[in-house]
Short mmCIF file of C-alpha atoms in Angstrom, two decimals:
data_model
loop_
_atom_site.label_atom_id
_atom_site.label_comp_id
_atom_site.label_asym_id
_atom_site.label_seq_id
_atom_site.Cartn_x
_atom_site.Cartn_y
_atom_site.Cartn_z
CA MET J 1 -22.05 -22.63 -3.75
CA ASN J 2 -20.51 -19.34 -4.80
CA GLU J 3 -20.28 -16.59 -2.22
CA THR J 4 -19.08 -13.03 -2.43
CA VAL J 5 -16.39 -12.57 0.20
CA VAL J 6 -15.45 -8.96 0.93
CA CYS J 7 -13.04 -7.08 3.14
CA VAL J 8 -14.19 -3.56 3.98
CA VAL J 9 -12.49 -0.82 5.98
CA GLY J 10 -14.57 1.89 7.60
CA ASN J 11 -15.98 3.25 10.85
CA VAL J 12 -18.52 1.82 13.29
CA ALA J 13 -21.64 3.94 12.78
CA THR J 14 -24.04 2.54 15.42
CA PRO J 15 -23.58 0.93 18.84
CA PRO J 16 -23.33 -2.87 18.60
CA VAL J 17 -26.57 -4.65 19.58
CA TYR J 18 -26.17 -8.02 21.32
CA ARG J 19 -28.85 -10.73 21.38
CA GLU J 20 -28.95 -14.26 22.80
CA LEU J 21 -30.71 -16.43 20.21
CA ALA J 22 -31.53 -20.14 20.12
CA ALA J 23 -28.60 -20.66 17.71
CA GLY J 24 -26.21 -18.76 20.00
CA PRO J 25 -25.15 -15.14 20.55
CA SER J 26 -25.48 -12.61 17.73
CA THR J 27 -24.30 -9.00 17.44
CA ARG J 28 -25.00 -6.47 14.73
CA PHE J 29 -23.85 -2.93 14.01
CA ARG J 30 -23.85 -0.53 11.07
CA MET J 31 -20.59 0.35 9.39
CA ALA J 32 -19.87 3.39 7.21
CA VAL J 33 -17.36 2.97 4.38
CA THR J 34 -16.36 6.16 2.57
CA SER J 35 -14.14 6.08 -0.48
CA ARG J 36 -11.46 8.77 -0.79
CA TYR J 37 -9.83 10.04 -3.94
CA TRP J 38 -7.28 12.65 -5.00
CA ASP J 39 -9.01 15.67 -6.55
CA ARG J 40 -6.54 17.16 -9.05
CA GLU J 41 -8.45 20.44 -9.32
CA LYS J 42 -8.35 21.07 -5.57
CA SER J 43 -5.00 19.33 -5.03
CA ALA J 44 -6.47 17.62 -1.98
CA TRP J 45 -8.02 14.35 -0.87
CA THR J 46 -11.80 14.36 -1.16
CA ASP J 47 -14.43 12.08 0.36
CA GLY J 48 -16.49 10.15 -2.12
CA HIS J 49 -19.76 8.29 -1.64
CA THR J 50 -20.46 6.62 1.72
CA ASN J 51 -21.80 3.05 1.75
CA PHE J 52 -23.47 1.61 4.84
CA PHE J 53 -23.36 -2.07 5.70
CA THR J 54 -25.06 -4.01 8.47
CA VAL J 55 -22.42 -6.28 9.99
CA TRP J 56 -23.60 -9.49 11.64
CA ALA J 57 -21.31 -11.44 14.01
CA ASN J 58 -22.25 -14.77 15.57
CA ARG J 59 -21.12 -17.05 18.40
CA GLN J 60 -17.78 -16.14 20.01
CA LEU J 61 -17.16 -13.31 17.52
CA ALA J 62 -20.43 -11.70 18.70
CA SER J 63 -19.28 -11.71 22.32
CA ASN J 64 -15.84 -10.37 21.43
CA VAL J 65 -17.33 -7.53 19.35
CA MET J 66 -19.38 -6.39 22.34
CA GLY J 67 -16.24 -6.12 24.46
CA SER J 68 -14.08 -4.46 21.82
CA VAL J 69 -15.98 -2.27 19.35
CA GLU J 70 -17.48 1.18 19.93
CA VAL J 71 -19.09 3.86 17.75
CA GLY J 72 -16.58 5.86 15.70
CA GLN J 73 -13.77 3.32 15.83
CA PRO J 74 -12.03 2.38 12.56
CA VAL J 75 -12.50 -1.32 11.83
CA MET J 76 -11.85 -3.89 9.15
CA VAL J 77 -14.50 -6.53 8.46
CA GLN J 78 -14.13 -9.66 6.37
CA GLY J 79 -17.14 -11.80 5.55
CA ARG J 80 -19.82 -12.85 3.10
CA LEU J 81 -21.73 -10.05 1.36
CA LYS J 82 -25.50 -10.48 1.13
CA VAL J 83 -27.63 -7.97 -0.75
CA ARG J 84 -31.32 -8.18 0.10
CA THR J 85 -34.34 -6.51 -1.49
CA GLU J 86 -37.42 -6.00 0.64
CA GLN J 87 -40.77 -4.76 -0.57
CA ARG J 88 -43.40 -3.35 1.77
CA GLU J 89 -46.92 -2.40 0.83
CA GLY J 90 -47.23 1.20 -0.31
CA GLN J 91 -43.47 1.80 -0.21
CA GLN J 92 -40.58 1.59 -2.62
CA ASN J 93 -38.30 -1.42 -2.72
CA ARG J 94 -35.70 -1.29 0.00
CA VAL J 95 -32.22 -2.69 -0.65
CA SER J 96 -29.79 -3.50 2.15
CA ALA J 97 -26.25 -4.81 2.11
CA ASP J 98 -25.32 -7.11 4.97
CA ILE J 99 -21.98 -8.68 5.82
CA ASP J 100 -21.99 -12.00 7.66
CA ALA J 101 -18.65 -11.43 9.39
CA VAL J 102 -15.93 -14.02 9.71
CA ALA J 103 -13.32 -11.63 11.16
CA ILE J 104 -13.50 -8.13 12.65
CA GLY J 105 -10.56 -6.06 13.86
CA HIS J 106 -9.41 -2.53 14.49
CA ASP J 107 -7.67 -0.69 11.62
CA LEU J 108 -4.14 -0.28 13.00
CA ALA J 109 -3.26 2.20 10.25
CA ARG J 110 -5.33 4.74 12.19
CA GLY J 111 -4.62 3.86 15.82
CA THR J 112 -3.48 1.27 18.32
CA THR J 113 -5.29 -1.44 20.22
CA VAL J 114 -4.53 -4.01 22.91
CA PHE J 115 -5.33 -7.68 22.34
CA ARG J 116 -6.68 -9.82 25.18
CA ARG J 117 -7.21 -13.53 24.64
CA VAL J 118 -10.61 -14.76 25.82
CA ALA J 119 -10.51 -17.63 28.29
CA ARG J 120 -12.18 -20.72 26.90
CA PRO J 121 -14.64 -22.61 29.07
CA GLU J 122 -13.34 -25.71 30.85
CA THR J 123 -13.84 -28.95 28.94
CA SER J 124 -15.45 -31.94 30.59
CA SER J 125 -13.33 -34.63 32.24
CA ALA J 126 -14.58 -37.12 29.62
CA ALA J 127 -12.38 -35.44 27.04
CA ALA J 128 -8.98 -37.01 26.45
CA PRO J 129 -6.23 -35.39 28.52
CA ALA J 130 -3.74 -33.29 26.62
CA VAL J 131 -0.52 -35.12 25.78
CA PRO J 132 2.44 -33.28 27.33
CA ARG J 133 4.94 -32.04 24.79
CA PRO J 134 8.55 -33.00 25.48
CA GLU J 135 10.94 -30.21 26.35
CA PRO J 136 13.79 -29.63 23.88
CA ASP J 137 17.33 -30.57 24.96
CA TRP J 138 18.85 -27.11 25.43
CA GLU J 139 22.33 -28.04 26.57
CA THR J 140 24.67 -25.09 27.11
CA PRO J 141 28.34 -25.44 26.09
CA VAL J 142 30.78 -25.34 29.01
CA ALA J 143 32.97 -22.24 29.27
CA GLU J 144 36.73 -22.92 28.96
CA THR J 145 39.66 -21.55 30.92
CA PRO J 146 42.81 -20.40 29.06
CA ASP J 147 44.52 -23.81 29.63
CA GLY J 148 41.67 -25.68 27.86
CA GLU J 149 40.15 -27.05 31.07
CA ALA J 150 36.56 -26.51 32.12
CA PRO J 151 36.13 -24.54 35.38
CA ASP J 152 34.96 -27.64 37.27
CA GLY J 153 37.96 -29.73 36.18
CA GLU J 154 36.16 -31.61 33.43
CA SER J 155 37.44 -31.74 29.91
CA SER J 156 36.03 -29.15 27.57
CA GLN J 157 35.78 -31.78 24.87
CA ARG J 158 32.28 -32.84 25.97
CA SER J 159 29.95 -33.54 23.12
CA VAL J 160 27.16 -31.06 22.72
CA ALA J 161 24.13 -31.93 20.64
CA PRO J 162 23.72 -29.52 17.74
CA VAL J 163 20.68 -27.28 17.95
CA ALA J 164 18.79 -26.59 14.74
CA VAL J 165 17.83 -22.95 14.28
CA THR J 166 14.67 -22.36 12.30
#
């Protein structure tokens, strides 16, 4: 199936709304995306047309949006674009553009942010235990004295395993 994947940069226009649904958590908010262009006549940057998108986030992304995103903040959203047409009796057709978000983040070109990893819930004891990863052999070369002897009386000619640097 073909999908239209977009990445838009704009500002959060409405407070995020969080809902617990049967399929899991869901959060939505409106996002304003305004194009800017250089106006040669005015010799200045000018705002163009503003597009509004409804951004939908699900599952863990929905929870993280609620703890991270506020009205007015510059964000970047990547996801699937869905354009819907709705017709109500006695009214004109209404068209809306929704983005089913895959990733949402702050626009660091316009500010800073602090990342906090979310703790994952504990897994059941029935799951296989994690296999410990072996520690690398970080052997340090022995320092030599001017006469070629190691400080502890050993020979400085000990073999040291080479360490690959990647």
